[in-house]
PDB file of C-alpha atoms in Angstrom:
ATOM      1  CA  MET U 850      37.697   5.023 -25.844  1.00 51.00           C
ATOM      2  CA  ALA U 851      34.819   7.131 -26.964  1.00 52.00           C
ATOM      3  CA  PRO U 852      32.030   8.439 -24.501  1.00 52.00           C
ATOM      4  CA  LYS U 853      29.130   6.349 -24.285  1.00 59.00           C
ATOM      5  CA  VAL U 854      25.842   8.051 -25.267  1.00 57.00           C
ATOM      6  CA  ALA U 855      22.777   7.176 -23.126  1.00 56.00           C
ATOM      7  CA  GLU U 856      20.129   5.312 -24.782  1.00 55.00           C
ATOM      8  CA  SER U 857      16.437   5.943 -23.987  1.00 54.00           C
ATOM      9  CA  LYS U 858      13.819   3.243 -24.262  1.00 55.00           C
ATOM     10  CA  SER U 859      11.931   5.133 -26.339  1.00 55.00           C
ATOM     11  CA  ALA U 860      14.455   5.711 -28.780  1.00 54.00           C
ATOM     12  CA  VAL U 861      15.585   1.970 -28.970  1.00 56.00           C
ATOM     13  CA  GLY U 862      14.061   1.164 -32.633  1.00 59.00           C
ATOM     14  CA  GLY U 863      12.918   4.245 -33.549  1.00 64.00           C
ATOM     15  CA  LYS U 864       9.118   3.479 -33.205  1.00 66.00           C
ATOM     16  CA  ALA U 865       6.197   4.634 -30.215  1.00 66.00           C
ATOM     17  CA  PRO U 866       4.623   2.256 -28.244  1.00 66.00           C
ATOM     18  CA  VAL U 867       2.134   0.324 -30.333  1.00 66.00           C
ATOM     19  CA  LYS U 868      -1.546   0.227 -28.609  1.00 63.00           C
ATOM     20  CA  SER U 869      -3.336  -3.223 -28.700  1.00 66.00           C
ATOM     21  CA  VAL U 870      -6.603  -3.457 -30.760  1.00 69.00           C
ATOM     22  CA  GLY U 871      -9.035  -3.256 -28.192  1.00 69.00           C
ATOM     23  CA  GLU U 872      -7.719   0.617 -26.469  1.00 73.00           C
ATOM     24  CA  LYS U 873      -8.993   3.948 -27.761  1.00 74.00           C
ATOM     25  CA  LYS U 874      -7.588   7.255 -28.144  1.00 79.00           C
ATOM     26  CA  ASN U 875      -8.385   9.588 -25.605  1.00 86.00           C
ATOM     27  CA  ARG U 876     -10.351  12.666 -27.401  1.00 87.00           C
ATOM     28  CA  ARG U 877     -10.907  15.613 -25.497  1.00 87.00           C
ATOM     29  CA  ALA U 878     -14.488  16.480 -25.934  1.00 88.00           C
ATOM     30  CA  VAL U 879     -15.520  19.628 -28.284  1.00 89.00           C
ATOM     31  CA  ARG U 880     -16.064  22.956 -25.950  1.00 88.00           C
ATOM     32  CA  LYS U 881     -18.666  24.758 -26.937  1.00 87.00           C
ATOM     33  CA  GLU U 882     -18.650  29.185 -26.204  1.00 89.00           C
ATOM     34  CA  THR U 883     -21.413  30.521 -24.670  1.00 93.00           C
ATOM     35  CA  TYR U 884     -22.224  33.591 -23.142  1.00 96.00           C
ATOM     36  CA  SER U 885     -24.276  31.880 -20.018  1.00 96.00           C
ATOM     37  CA  THR U 886     -22.040  32.477 -17.453  1.00 96.00           C
ATOM     38  CA  TYR U 887     -22.264  36.340 -18.449  1.00 96.00           C
ATOM     39  CA  ILE U 888     -25.854  36.136 -18.942  1.00 97.00           C
ATOM     40  CA  TYR U 889     -26.732  34.177 -15.473  1.00 97.00           C
ATOM     41  CA  LYS U 890     -24.633  37.115 -13.956  1.00 97.00           C
ATOM     42  CA  VAL U 891     -26.146  39.962 -15.090  1.00 97.00           C
ATOM     43  CA  LEU U 892     -29.977  37.968 -14.301  1.00 97.00           C
ATOM     44  CA  LYS U 893     -28.466  37.682 -10.821  1.00 97.00           C
ATOM     45  CA  GLN U 894     -27.808  41.729 -10.692  1.00 97.00           C
ATOM     46  CA  VAL U 895     -31.305  42.641 -11.892  1.00 97.00           C
ATOM     47  CA  HIS U 896     -33.661  39.785 -10.420  1.00 97.00           C
ATOM     48  CA  PRO U 897     -31.642  37.842  -7.761  1.00 96.00           C
ATOM     49  CA  ASP U 898     -34.407  35.586  -6.733  1.00 96.00           C
ATOM     50  CA  THR U 899     -34.988  34.737 -10.685  1.00 96.00           C
ATOM     51  CA  GLY U 900     -33.526  31.449 -12.570  1.00 96.00           C
ATOM     52  CA  ILE U 901     -33.525  30.615 -15.924  1.00 96.00           C
ATOM     53  CA  SER U 902     -34.223  27.291 -18.197  1.00 97.00           C
ATOM     54  CA  ASN U 903     -31.918  25.707 -20.688  1.00 96.00           C
ATOM     55  CA  LYS U 904     -34.003  26.441 -23.448  1.00 98.00           C
ATOM     56  CA  ALA U 905     -34.748  30.500 -22.857  1.00 97.00           C
ATOM     57  CA  MET U 906     -30.440  30.228 -21.995  1.00 97.00           C
ATOM     58  CA  SER U 907     -30.246  28.804 -25.260  1.00 97.00           C
ATOM     59  CA  ILE U 908     -32.775  31.557 -26.526  1.00 98.00           C
ATOM     60  CA  MET U 909     -30.838  34.222 -25.117  1.00 97.00           C
ATOM     61  CA  ASN U 910     -27.069  33.103 -25.998  1.00 97.00           C
ATOM     62  CA  SER U 911     -28.506  32.882 -29.567  1.00 97.00           C
ATOM     63  CA  PHE U 912     -29.721  36.429 -29.343  1.00 97.00           C
ATOM     64  CA  VAL U 913     -26.124  37.801 -27.617  1.00 97.00           C
ATOM     65  CA  ASN U 914     -24.675  35.786 -30.682  1.00 97.00           C
ATOM     66  CA  ASP U 915     -26.905  37.430 -33.371  1.00 97.00           C
ATOM     67  CA  ILE U 916     -25.955  40.874 -32.149  1.00 97.00           C
ATOM     68  CA  PHE U 917     -22.438  40.576 -31.954  1.00 97.00           C
ATOM     69  CA  GLU U 918     -22.567  39.041 -35.580  1.00 98.00           C
ATOM     70  CA  ARG U 919     -24.479  41.905 -36.718  1.00 98.00           C
ATOM     71  CA  ILE U 920     -22.875  45.069 -34.831  1.00 97.00           C
ATOM     72  CA  ALA U 921     -19.427  43.380 -35.809  1.00 97.00           C
ATOM     73  CA  THR U 922     -20.804  43.458 -39.906  1.00 98.00           C
ATOM     74  CA  GLU U 923     -22.004  46.692 -39.830  1.00 97.00           C
ATOM     75  CA  ALA U 924     -19.033  47.833 -38.226  1.00 97.00           C
ATOM     76  CA  SER U 925     -16.844  46.305 -40.630  1.00 97.00           C
ATOM     77  CA  LYS U 926     -18.444  47.844 -43.176  1.00 97.00           C
ATOM     78  CA  LEU U 927     -18.354  51.140 -41.932  1.00 96.00           C
ATOM     79  CA  ALA U 928     -14.565  50.637 -41.757  1.00 96.00           C
ATOM     80  CA  ALA U 929     -14.148  49.680 -45.193  1.00 96.00           C
ATOM     81  CA  TYR U 930     -16.283  52.910 -46.041  1.00 96.00           C
ATOM     82  CA  ASN U 931     -13.974  54.597 -44.698  1.00 95.00           C
ATOM     83  CA  LYS U 932     -10.494  52.708 -46.264  1.00 96.00           C
ATOM     84  CA  LYS U 933      -9.588  51.356 -43.002  1.00 94.00           C
ATOM     85  CA  SER U 934      -8.530  48.069 -42.115  1.00 94.00           C
ATOM     86  CA  THR U 935      -9.251  48.178 -38.841  1.00 96.00           C
ATOM     87  CA  ILE U 936     -12.527  48.436 -36.351  1.00 96.00           C
ATOM     88  CA  THR U 937     -12.216  50.868 -33.725  1.00 93.00           C
ATOM     89  CA  SER U 938     -14.691  52.266 -30.807  1.00 92.00           C
ATOM     90  CA  ARG U 939     -15.630  54.322 -32.881  1.00 94.00           C
ATOM     91  CA  GLU U 940     -16.874  52.090 -35.446  1.00 96.00           C
ATOM     92  CA  ILE U 941     -18.797  49.708 -33.264  1.00 96.00           C
ATOM     93  CA  GLN U 942     -20.185  53.027 -31.628  1.00 96.00           C
ATOM     94  CA  THR U 943     -21.500  54.015 -34.829  1.00 96.00           C
ATOM     95  CA  ALA U 944     -22.942  50.483 -35.787  1.00 97.00           C
ATOM     96  CA  VAL U 945     -24.513  50.267 -32.489  1.00 97.00           C
ATOM     97  CA  ARG U 946     -26.656  53.568 -33.248  1.00 97.00           C
ATOM     98  CA  LEU U 947     -27.597  52.291 -36.621  1.00 97.00           C
ATOM     99  CA  LEU U 948     -28.802  49.047 -35.697  1.00 97.00           C
ATOM    100  CA  LEU U 949     -30.722  49.505 -32.113  1.00 96.00           C
ATOM    101  CA  PRO U 950     -33.374  52.068 -31.781  1.00 96.00           C
ATOM    102  CA  GLY U 951     -33.786  55.005 -29.807  1.00 94.00           C
ATOM    103  CA  GLU U 952     -33.415  54.595 -26.413  1.00 97.00           C
ATOM    104  CA  LEU U 953     -31.732  51.504 -26.581  1.00 97.00           C
ATOM    105  CA  SER U 954     -28.958  52.807 -28.598  1.00 96.00           C
ATOM    106  CA  ARG U 955     -28.095  55.615 -26.391  1.00 96.00           C
ATOM    107  CA  HIS U 956     -27.955  53.121 -23.400  1.00 97.00           C
ATOM    108  CA  ALA U 957     -25.912  50.814 -25.052  1.00 96.00           C
ATOM    109  CA  VAL U 958     -23.548  53.657 -25.911  1.00 96.00           C
ATOM    110  CA  SER U 959     -23.092  54.842 -22.365  1.00 96.00           C
ATOM    111  CA  GLU U 960     -22.638  51.593 -21.124  1.00 95.00           C
ATOM    112  CA  GLY U 961     -19.893  50.724 -24.121  1.00 95.00           C
ATOM    113  CA  THR U 962     -17.877  54.408 -23.139  1.00 95.00           C
ATOM    114  CA  LYS U 963     -18.236  53.456 -19.629  1.00 95.00           C
ATOM    115  CA  ALA U 964     -17.008  50.279 -19.991  1.00 94.00           C
ATOM    116  CA  THR U 965     -14.230  51.255 -22.499  1.00 92.00           C
ATOM    117  CA  THR U 966     -13.211  53.808 -20.150  1.00 94.00           C
ATOM    118  CA  LYS U 967     -13.114  51.773 -16.931  1.00 95.00           C
ATOM    119  CA  PHE U 968     -10.649  49.262 -18.893  1.00 94.00           C
ATOM    120  CA  VAL U 969      -8.544  51.942 -20.137  1.00 93.00           C
ATOM    121  CA  ALA U 970      -8.255  53.078 -16.339  1.00 95.00           C
ATOM    122  CA  ALA U 971      -7.397  49.305 -15.392  1.00 95.00           C
ATOM    123  CA  SER U 972      -4.858  49.085 -17.822  1.00 90.00           C
ATOM    124  CA  LYS U 973      -2.704  52.047 -16.943  1.00 83.00           C
TER     125      LYS U 973
END
């Protein structure tokens, strides 16, 4: 006598369960990635008693996205000029120096170097 094969209920008929006409699919809401939480954390470090409106947060988020895109574009161009296919911290640093004026670029470079050093030390 041949062994019996267990049949699952969903395999019978080979079709998925049919939904009635009135039922809707559960759709996951589209998630929008923003820098809001990070902007808020920095605000609280600098001015603990100050809040920020939704409109101001939207403007700050647009600003961060714009600067990020400018730095990435400039770093990409620098890598292409040097016939490299990888954007390294050196390209990012040079892009920041080219894009940001004077004292602002010096602060940005020093903060970036500090963050990179901290990251490398933590990953060892």
